[in-house]
Amino acid sequence: MEMPITKLRPDRADALGGRATRMLGAALPFLALLVVGVAFPLFGGGYWGVIATRACVYWVLVSGLNLVVGFAGQLAIGWVSLLTLGAYTTSVLAAGNVTPELPPYLALAAAAMAGAVFGLIIGLPALRLRTFYFAITTLGFATIVTQVALAWQSVTGGGVGVPGPIFPPPFDTQWGFYYFCFALAAICTWMTANIAASRFGRALTAIRDAEVAAEACGIAKPALLVTVFLFSGAVASVAGGLFASLQSYITPDAFTLDLSVLFFIAILIGGRGSILGPLLGTILLTVLPEFAAPLVAWSTFLYAVLLLVIVLAIPGGIAEILDFKNRRPLASNRAIVPRPDLLAGLFSTQSDSGADAGAEAGALRLEQLALSFGGVRAIDGLDLEIRPAQVHGLIGPNGSGKTTTLNVISGYYPPQRGAVKLNGVALPVLARHRRAHLRIARTFQTPRLVGAASVVENVMIGGTIDGAGTFVESLLSLPRHHGDEARLRDTAMLALAVVGLEGLAPVRADRLQHSELRFVEIARALMLRPAFLLLDEPAAGLSTEEIERLGALLAAIARAGTGVLVVEHHPDLIFDICHHVTVLNLGKVLAAGTPAEIRAHREVVNAYLGG
Amino acid sequence: MVESIVLSGVAIGCIYALIGVTYNVMFSASRVFSFTAGTLGMLGGVLGSLFIARAGMPVVVGFVLVLAVGALFGVVTEVVAVRPVLRSLEQHLYVLSTLALALMTQQLTAIEWGTESRPFPRLFDLARGGFDQQFWLPMAACIAVIVGLELLYRRTLVGRAFLAIAEDTYAARALGLPERRLRMASFALAGMIGALAGFAGGEMLLAFFGNAPMLTFYGFVPVALGGMGNNRGAVVAGLLLGLFQQAANFLVGGIFASVAVFAVFILVLLARPEGLAGAAVQRRV
């Protein structure tokens, strides 16, 4: 017996109460750590104070690096270079080697700024290079910075080193300095947790796991990564200043690659896309070697073993082990029951960004489009018009150029001839994320979602461009951030209700069935309130019943004013809902017309539909 | 002076090129860049010194043992760090698994062998001269490897099977090629080439655990600049890198030479991410 998911939906009041409970539940481990951290001087003494301070300093760096590695998925394995930079900048400025002596706070602030700039320089190659290349370049930076510190004797003291800064009272005692570092660590936790729960954090995970979909949602990878590198570089450099003060004297030897490995592995052991996991990972890796003196020499070896075990056995890390709620089994008799009647409500929601170009759009027109790959003509002189409030079907045998057509519209390939025009204006070539601002949304042949994020978070990614707050406002949890979040969440829940999946909103996306993922993608696309919606084989892998419901949903989306382009293989779906059908064969238009005309077209029947 | 710059530049360039070839042989078989390429070079030097200088083995026996350990390490890399992640949907896990294996080996060497550089024995009892064995050994090793690989790939059935796997794994498997065994063989071969690089360059680089990350980086430069999987490109780029580095070393000093190499590497890659000799790869959506 199938049960519509909407029936599972709890009452509104319960949902609100549930949300509060969930937030408290998520904050509880952090509050516990806060209490332990504040009370730590009561039970730990002497040496353990140094270890605790070190854990705080490391976390200040790791918290920022976590956004780069854990959220954006960039494998920055040489981040120790920024610790080195911050340590030397703070120490040299505070000691007055080159300038008049600066107060330690000012020196620390200067280090933060230098760190931001260098974080950007080290990060920039990530915008152009592949994973391994980027990992290698950060490794190169780590080696270079240490060598420069060794060679630039007049400033850094070379191999002899420089004294670290001493912070003025009350932070000059062991516990005073501990509380200073602890406070900074707590602030970093709070700030990065704010980012993690914002549209920026979700956009970063989208870049990590579904880059193509991120672009289709209007997420500009360069701008976002630049912001993250600036922030991450700044906090890493601050950590360097604290590290120098903790060490009281620094030489280039202190900044080994082992440290870099510790930072990097702490994040992976903790789990990507989590704040709590890497925090626990940092504490674990800092404390672990202290339990047994013989382990100190073996610590990096052990970290490496841990890394291998994590990669091979538990890729989700600590965060996955702690994720109890996603282990509850899901109902196995779920059915997707879309509610097209809710579309009007969804499309009338307003955004603050003023990017509502779709309200009165004309047609999206493909004019004499042509594109070859080597000698293969993928598209050869294609004319096609997608009108608002109509469903246009694009069919044809495999390899006839259907998906390629979608990819040209989305900006992945520049057409060699012809143009894609919206209201008579050609779309910018290769500026893929601009499509979302023009309210052109799309889905993919294989659903591209962030598996580790919840269903509702995945849908919220679709509305990333509709936020008003900036990265800094989210970092500091200012009112506009809360406004954005509340609105995005409400809209996403509405979009999920439209496709009939709101009951699965809190579930990790990688636990869903294939057909459900297809509807999640549609919900994500609807977040743009699209003027045009491009669907790449939305019915593939769906049951007959689901295809019927999909058809009704797409027809309703068109009635709401959206121009829909469907690339499909199921003739029934196409002939049921399309106003206009184009048949491609070998990149050329074989036939175009109303479904009735196509069904009667001799060549189409022979070549494709089968007589 | 020019002579010594050219000699040491070409010699060190040959070592970089060989590490680059090590990367390439592993990459061709698996589409994986392995962090263990530099580790193999380091092992070649350390084990050569261990077997010949410390254990007093004859040079030939030590050499064969070094190659055998290199091949074994290559196979271990394939089994432990590459095969398990190839099946995974997550594309970049190999970066982490091979990094973990490289770090483990490097750390183990640091603990068991020590963290200071130790001398590498002189392999042939010849007087030191201008064109010394420390220079011509890496060159000879590089030439031998390149010629050997060309013969293997062009003239033998096994070599053609390697090429088929590199070109299209699925098609090769469909043809009935034993893809897994060929991949293991490739990693064993890469292990021998990497160990040979470290062994032949032992006198220049010394037996030092820190050579692992150094070679991992400098050995990757020829791959990145010469184009992935392109051995000839790697040799040309490796020689250029060695000459450039040695020239900068003599002219402006070691630190700035490293900075200069690094800056050139980054700038070239940013301008041409596919390498100087590589072709752009279309992204698939």
JSON list of C-alpha atoms in Angstrom, two decimals, chain A residues 210-358:
[
{"chain": "A", "resi": 210, "resn": "ALA", "atom": "CA", "xyz": [28.01, 19.09, -8.09]},
{"chain": "A", "resi": 211, "resn": "GLU", "atom": "CA", "xyz": [29.96, 21.86, -9.75]},
{"chain": "A", "resi": 212, "resn": "VAL", "atom": "CA", "xyz": [27.95, 21.85, -12.94]},
{"chain": "A", "resi": 213, "resn": "ALA", "atom": "CA", "xyz": [24.69, 22.11, -11.02]},
{"chain": "A", "resi": 214, "resn": "ALA", "atom": "CA", "xyz": [26.16, 24.89, -8.88]},
{"chain": "A", "resi": 215, "resn": "GLU", "atom": "CA", "xyz": [26.85, 26.92, -12.02]},
{"chain": "A", "resi": 216, "resn": "ALA", "atom": "CA", "xyz": [23.34, 26.25, -13.29]},
{"chain": "A", "resi": 217, "resn": "CYS", "atom": "CA", "xyz": [22.03, 27.65, -9.99]},
{"chain": "A", "resi": 218, "resn": "GLY", "atom": "CA", "xyz": [23.91, 30.88, -10.59]},
{"chain": "A", "resi": 219, "resn": "ILE", "atom": "CA", "xyz": [26.75, 30.24, -8.14]},
{"chain": "A", "resi": 220, "resn": "ALA", "atom": "CA", "xyz": [29.86, 32.07, -9.32]},
{"chain": "A", "resi": 221, "resn": "LYS", "atom": "CA", "xyz": [32.68, 29.79, -8.19]},
{"chain": "A", "resi": 222, "resn": "PRO", "atom": "CA", "xyz": [35.52, 32.33, -8.55]},
{"chain": "A", "resi": 223, "resn": "ALA", "atom": "CA", "xyz": [33.89, 35.03, -6.42]},
{"chain": "A", "resi": 224, "resn": "LEU", "atom": "CA", "xyz": [32.88, 32.62, -3.70]},
{"chain": "A", "resi": 225, "resn": "LEU", "atom": "CA", "xyz": [36.24, 30.85, -3.53]},
{"chain": "A", "resi": 226, "resn": "VAL", "atom": "CA", "xyz": [38.09, 34.17, -3.45]},
{"chain": "A", "resi": 227, "resn": "THR", "atom": "CA", "xyz": [36.03, 35.22, -0.42]},
{"chain": "A", "resi": 228, "resn": "VAL", "atom": "CA", "xyz": [36.71, 31.93, 1.33]},
{"chain": "A", "resi": 229, "resn": "PHE", "atom": "CA", "xyz": [40.43, 32.08, 0.62]},
{"chain": "A", "resi": 230, "resn": "LEU", "atom": "CA", "xyz": [40.60, 35.62, 2.02]},
{"chain": "A", "resi": 231, "resn": "PHE", "atom": "CA", "xyz": [38.85, 34.55, 5.22]},
{"chain": "A", "resi": 232, "resn": "SER", "atom": "CA", "xyz": [40.75, 31.30, 5.57]},
{"chain": "A", "resi": 233, "resn": "GLY", "atom": "CA", "xyz": [44.09, 33.01, 4.97]},
{"chain": "A", "resi": 234, "resn": "ALA", "atom": "CA", "xyz": [43.33, 35.69, 7.55]},
{"chain": "A", "resi": 235, "resn": "VAL", "atom": "CA", "xyz": [42.40, 33.30, 10.38]},
{"chain": "A", "resi": 236, "resn": "ALA", "atom": "CA", "xyz": [45.32, 30.99, 9.52]},
{"chain": "A", "resi": 237, "resn": "SER", "atom": "CA", "xyz": [47.66, 33.93, 9.82]},
{"chain": "A", "resi": 238, "resn": "VAL", "atom": "CA", "xyz": [46.12, 34.96, 13.16]},
{"chain": "A", "resi": 239, "resn": "ALA", "atom": "CA", "xyz": [46.69, 31.40, 14.31]},
{"chain": "A", "resi": 240, "resn": "GLY", "atom": "CA", "xyz": [50.31, 31.86, 13.26]},
{"chain": "A", "resi": 241, "resn": "GLY", "atom": "CA", "xyz": [50.63, 34.94, 15.50]},
{"chain": "A", "resi": 242, "resn": "LEU", "atom": "CA", "xyz": [49.18, 33.02, 18.44]},
{"chain": "A", "resi": 243, "resn": "PHE", "atom": "CA", "xyz": [51.43, 30.06, 17.64]},
{"chain": "A", "resi": 244, "resn": "ALA", "atom": "CA", "xyz": [54.52, 32.29, 17.75]},
{"chain": "A", "resi": 245, "resn": "SER", "atom": "CA", "xyz": [53.47, 33.66, 21.12]},
{"chain": "A", "resi": 246, "resn": "LEU", "atom": "CA", "xyz": [52.80, 30.18, 22.46]},
{"chain": "A", "resi": 247, "resn": "GLN", "atom": "CA", "xyz": [56.19, 28.92, 21.25]},
{"chain": "A", "resi": 248, "resn": "SER", "atom": "CA", "xyz": [57.78, 32.13, 22.63]},
{"chain": "A", "resi": 249, "resn": "TYR", "atom": "CA", "xyz": [60.56, 31.72, 20.03]},
{"chain": "A", "resi": 250, "resn": "ILE", "atom": "CA", "xyz": [60.21, 30.64, 16.40]},
{"chain": "A", "resi": 251, "resn": "THR", "atom": "CA", "xyz": [62.61, 29.21, 13.86]},
{"chain": "A", "resi": 252, "resn": "PRO", "atom": "CA", "xyz": [61.81, 27.83, 10.39]},
{"chain": "A", "resi": 253, "resn": "ASP", "atom": "CA", "xyz": [62.13, 24.31, 11.84]},
{"chain": "A", "resi": 254, "resn": "ALA", "atom": "CA", "xyz": [58.89, 24.81, 13.78]},
{"chain": "A", "resi": 255, "resn": "PHE", "atom": "CA", "xyz": [56.84, 24.88, 10.57]},
{"chain": "A", "resi": 256, "resn": "THR", "atom": "CA", "xyz": [57.22, 21.40, 9.20]},
{"chain": "A", "resi": 257, "resn": "LEU", "atom": "CA", "xyz": [55.01, 19.76, 6.66]},
{"chain": "A", "resi": 258, "resn": "ASP", "atom": "CA", "xyz": [53.89, 17.48, 9.49]},
{"chain": "A", "resi": 259, "resn": "LEU", "atom": "CA", "xyz": [51.86, 20.39, 10.88]},
{"chain": "A", "resi": 260, "resn": "SER", "atom": "CA", "xyz": [50.20, 20.91, 7.52]},
{"chain": "A", "resi": 261, "resn": "VAL", "atom": "CA", "xyz": [49.35, 17.25, 7.42]},
{"chain": "A", "resi": 262, "resn": "LEU", "atom": "CA", "xyz": [47.85, 17.48, 10.91]},
{"chain": "A", "resi": 263, "resn": "PHE", "atom": "CA", "xyz": [45.56, 20.36, 9.87]},
{"chain": "A", "resi": 264, "resn": "PHE", "atom": "CA", "xyz": [44.49, 18.68, 6.67]},
{"chain": "A", "resi": 265, "resn": "ILE", "atom": "CA", "xyz": [43.88, 15.29, 8.20]},
{"chain": "A", "resi": 266, "resn": "ALA", "atom": "CA", "xyz": [41.97, 16.75, 11.17]},
{"chain": "A", "resi": 267, "resn": "ILE", "atom": "CA", "xyz": [39.38, 17.96, 8.69]},
{"chain": "A", "resi": 268, "resn": "LEU", "atom": "CA", "xyz": [39.09, 14.67, 6.82]},
{"chain": "A", "resi": 269, "resn": "ILE", "atom": "CA", "xyz": [38.93, 12.63, 10.00]},
{"chain": "A", "resi": 270, "resn": "GLY", "atom": "CA", "xyz": [36.24, 14.99, 11.22]},
{"chain": "A", "resi": 271, "resn": "GLY", "atom": "CA", "xyz": [34.24, 14.67, 8.04]},
{"chain": "A", "resi": 272, "resn": "ARG", "atom": "CA", "xyz": [33.73, 17.01, 5.11]},
{"chain": "A", "resi": 273, "resn": "GLY", "atom": "CA", "xyz": [30.93, 19.53, 5.33]},
{"chain": "A", "resi": 274, "resn": "SER", "atom": "CA", "xyz": [30.84, 19.52, 9.13]},
{"chain": "A", "resi": 275, "resn": "ILE", "atom": "CA", "xyz": [32.06, 21.96, 11.79]},
{"chain": "A", "resi": 276, "resn": "LEU", "atom": "CA", "xyz": [31.83, 19.71, 14.84]},
{"chain": "A", "resi": 277, "resn": "GLY", "atom": "CA", "xyz": [33.68, 16.80, 13.19]},
{"chain": "A", "resi": 278, "resn": "PRO", "atom": "CA", "xyz": [36.85, 18.72, 12.28]},
{"chain": "A", "resi": 279, "resn": "LEU", "atom": "CA", "xyz": [36.75, 20.45, 15.71]},
{"chain": "A", "resi": 280, "resn": "LEU", "atom": "CA", "xyz": [36.80, 17.06, 17.41]},
{"chain": "A", "resi": 281, "resn": "GLY", "atom": "CA", "xyz": [39.39, 15.88, 14.89]},
{"chain": "A", "resi": 282, "resn": "THR", "atom": "CA", "xyz": [41.69, 18.79, 15.77]},
{"chain": "A", "resi": 283, "resn": "ILE", "atom": "CA", "xyz": [41.38, 18.13, 19.50]},
{"chain": "A", "resi": 284, "resn": "LEU", "atom": "CA", "xyz": [41.97, 14.43, 18.93]},
{"chain": "A", "resi": 285, "resn": "LEU", "atom": "CA", "xyz": [45.09, 14.88, 16.81]},
{"chain": "A", "resi": 286, "resn": "THR", "atom": "CA", "xyz": [46.55, 17.49, 19.17]},
{"chain": "A", "resi": 287, "resn": "VAL", "atom": "CA", "xyz": [45.99, 15.40, 22.27]},
{"chain": "A", "resi": 288, "resn": "LEU", "atom": "CA", "xyz": [46.63, 11.91, 20.88]},
{"chain": "A", "resi": 289, "resn": "PRO", "atom": "CA", "xyz": [50.46, 11.95, 20.91]},
{"chain": "A", "resi": 290, "resn": "GLU", "atom": "CA", "xyz": [50.46, 13.29, 24.49]},
{"chain": "A", "resi": 291, "resn": "PHE", "atom": "CA", "xyz": [48.99, 10.16, 26.00]},
{"chain": "A", "resi": 292, "resn": "ALA", "atom": "CA", "xyz": [52.12, 8.17, 25.38]},
{"chain": "A", "resi": 293, "resn": "ALA", "atom": "CA", "xyz": [55.54, 9.75, 25.02]},
{"chain": "A", "resi": 294, "resn": "PRO", "atom": "CA", "xyz": [56.85, 7.13, 22.54]},
{"chain": "A", "resi": 295, "resn": "LEU", "atom": "CA", "xyz": [54.02, 8.07, 20.20]},
{"chain": "A", "resi": 296, "resn": "VAL", "atom": "CA", "xyz": [55.39, 11.57, 19.58]},
{"chain": "A", "resi": 297, "resn": "ALA", "atom": "CA", "xyz": [57.93, 10.39, 17.02]},
{"chain": "A", "resi": 298, "resn": "TRP", "atom": "CA", "xyz": [55.28, 8.26, 15.38]},
{"chain": "A", "resi": 299, "resn": "SER", "atom": "CA", "xyz": [52.53, 10.88, 15.37]},
{"chain": "A", "resi": 300, "resn": "THR", "atom": "CA", "xyz": [52.70, 11.83, 11.69]},
{"chain": "A", "resi": 301, "resn": "PHE", "atom": "CA", "xyz": [52.89, 8.16, 10.77]},
{"chain": "A", "resi": 302, "resn": "LEU", "atom": "CA", "xyz": [49.76, 7.55, 12.82]},
{"chain": "A", "resi": 303, "resn": "TYR", "atom": "CA", "xyz": [47.98, 10.51, 11.20]},
{"chain": "A", "resi": 304, "resn": "ALA", "atom": "CA", "xyz": [48.80, 9.05, 7.81]},
{"chain": "A", "resi": 305, "resn": "VAL", "atom": "CA", "xyz": [47.47, 5.64, 8.83]},
{"chain": "A", "resi": 306, "resn": "LEU", "atom": "CA", "xyz": [44.32, 7.32, 10.13]},
{"chain": "A", "resi": 307, "resn": "LEU", "atom": "CA", "xyz": [43.94, 9.15, 6.82]},
{"chain": "A", "resi": 308, "resn": "LEU", "atom": "CA", "xyz": [44.20, 5.91, 4.87]},
{"chain": "A", "resi": 309, "resn": "VAL", "atom": "CA", "xyz": [41.67, 4.20, 7.14]},
{"chain": "A", "resi": 310, "resn": "ILE", "atom": "CA", "xyz": [39.28, 7.13, 6.85]},
{"chain": "A", "resi": 311, "resn": "VAL", "atom": "CA", "xyz": [39.54, 7.26, 3.06]},
{"chain": "A", "resi": 312, "resn": "LEU", "atom": "CA", "xyz": [39.08, 3.53, 2.61]},
{"chain": "A", "resi": 313, "resn": "ALA", "atom": "CA", "xyz": [36.65, 2.67, 5.39]},
{"chain": "A", "resi": 314, "resn": "ILE", "atom": "CA", "xyz": [34.69, 5.71, 6.62]},
{"chain": "A", "resi": 315, "resn": "PRO", "atom": "CA", "xyz": [34.81, 8.49, 4.02]},
{"chain": "A", "resi": 316, "resn": "GLY", "atom": "CA", "xyz": [32.27, 10.47, 6.06]},
{"chain": "A", "resi": 317, "resn": "GLY", "atom": "CA", "xyz": [34.59, 10.73, 9.08]},
{"chain": "A", "resi": 318, "resn": "ILE", "atom": "CA", "xyz": [33.52, 11.46, 12.65]},
{"chain": "A", "resi": 319, "resn": "ALA", "atom": "CA", "xyz": [30.59, 13.55, 11.43]},
{"chain": "A", "resi": 320, "resn": "GLU", "atom": "CA", "xyz": [29.09, 10.51, 9.71]},
{"chain": "A", "resi": 321, "resn": "ILE", "atom": "CA", "xyz": [29.53, 8.36, 12.83]},
{"chain": "A", "resi": 322, "resn": "LEU", "atom": "CA", "xyz": [27.73, 11.02, 14.87]},
{"chain": "A", "resi": 323, "resn": "ASP", "atom": "CA", "xyz": [24.92, 11.45, 12.35]},
{"chain": "A", "resi": 324, "resn": "PHE", "atom": "CA", "xyz": [22.36, 9.31, 14.21]},
{"chain": "A", "resi": 325, "resn": "LYS", "atom": "CA", "xyz": [19.21, 10.73, 12.69]},
{"chain": "A", "resi": 326, "resn": "ASN", "atom": "CA", "xyz": [20.09, 9.62, 9.18]},
{"chain": "A", "resi": 327, "resn": "ARG", "atom": "CA", "xyz": [20.37, 6.02, 10.28]},
{"chain": "A", "resi": 328, "resn": "ARG", "atom": "CA", "xyz": [16.68, 5.68, 10.98]},
{"chain": "A", "resi": 329, "resn": "PRO", "atom": "CA", "xyz": [15.16, 3.65, 8.18]},
{"chain": "A", "resi": 330, "resn": "LEU", "atom": "CA", "xyz": [12.93, 5.48, 5.71]},
{"chain": "A", "resi": 331, "resn": "ALA", "atom": "CA", "xyz": [9.46, 4.26, 4.88]},
{"chain": "A", "resi": 332, "resn": "SER", "atom": "CA", "xyz": [9.80, 1.85, 1.97]},
{"chain": "A", "resi": 333, "resn": "ASN", "atom": "CA", "xyz": [6.35, 2.47, 0.51]},
{"chain": "A", "resi": 334, "resn": "ARG", "atom": "CA", "xyz": [6.89, 6.12, -0.31]},
{"chain": "A", "resi": 335, "resn": "ALA", "atom": "CA", "xyz": [5.15, 7.70, -3.29]},
{"chain": "A", "resi": 336, "resn": "ILE", "atom": "CA", "xyz": [5.80, 11.01, -4.96]},
{"chain": "A", "resi": 337, "resn": "VAL", "atom": "CA", "xyz": [2.57, 12.95, -5.16]},
{"chain": "A", "resi": 338, "resn": "PRO", "atom": "CA", "xyz": [3.16, 16.38, -6.67]},
{"chain": "A", "resi": 339, "resn": "ARG", "atom": "CA", "xyz": [0.79, 19.22, -5.81]},
{"chain": "A", "resi": 340, "resn": "PRO", "atom": "CA", "xyz": [0.79, 21.48, -8.89]},
{"chain": "A", "resi": 341, "resn": "ASP", "atom": "CA", "xyz": [-1.94, 23.59, -7.23]},
{"chain": "A", "resi": 342, "resn": "LEU", "atom": "CA", "xyz": [0.73, 25.04, -4.93]},
{"chain": "A", "resi": 343, "resn": "LEU", "atom": "CA", "xyz": [2.72, 26.41, -7.90]},
{"chain": "A", "resi": 344, "resn": "ALA", "atom": "CA", "xyz": [0.87, 29.72, -7.93]},
{"chain": "A", "resi": 345, "resn": "GLY", "atom": "CA", "xyz": [1.91, 30.30, -4.32]},
{"chain": "A", "resi": 346, "resn": "LEU", "atom": "CA", "xyz": [5.52, 29.42, -5.09]},
{"chain": "A", "resi": 347, "resn": "PHE", "atom": "CA", "xyz": [5.75, 31.64, -8.15]},
{"chain": "A", "resi": 348, "resn": "SER", "atom": "CA", "xyz": [4.26, 34.62, -6.32]},
{"chain": "A", "resi": 349, "resn": "THR", "atom": "CA", "xyz": [7.00, 34.61, -3.66]},
{"chain": "A", "resi": 350, "resn": "GLN", "atom": "CA", "xyz": [9.24, 37.59, -4.05]},
{"chain": "A", "resi": 351, "resn": "SER", "atom": "CA", "xyz": [12.98, 37.93, -3.86]},
{"chain": "A", "resi": 352, "resn": "ASP", "atom": "CA", "xyz": [14.87, 40.98, -2.68]},
{"chain": "A", "resi": 353, "resn": "SER", "atom": "CA", "xyz": [17.59, 40.77, -5.26]},
{"chain": "A", "resi": 354, "resn": "GLY", "atom": "CA", "xyz": [15.60, 42.45, -8.01]},
{"chain": "A", "resi": 355, "resn": "ALA", "atom": "CA", "xyz": [16.83, 39.87, -10.51]},
{"chain": "A", "resi": 356, "resn": "ASP", "atom": "CA", "xyz": [13.29, 39.05, -11.60]},
{"chain": "A", "resi": 357, "resn": "ALA", "atom": "CA", "xyz": [13.94, 39.31, -15.29]},
{"chain": "A", "resi": 358, "resn": "GLY", "atom": "CA", "xyz": [11.64, 36.41, -15.97]}
]
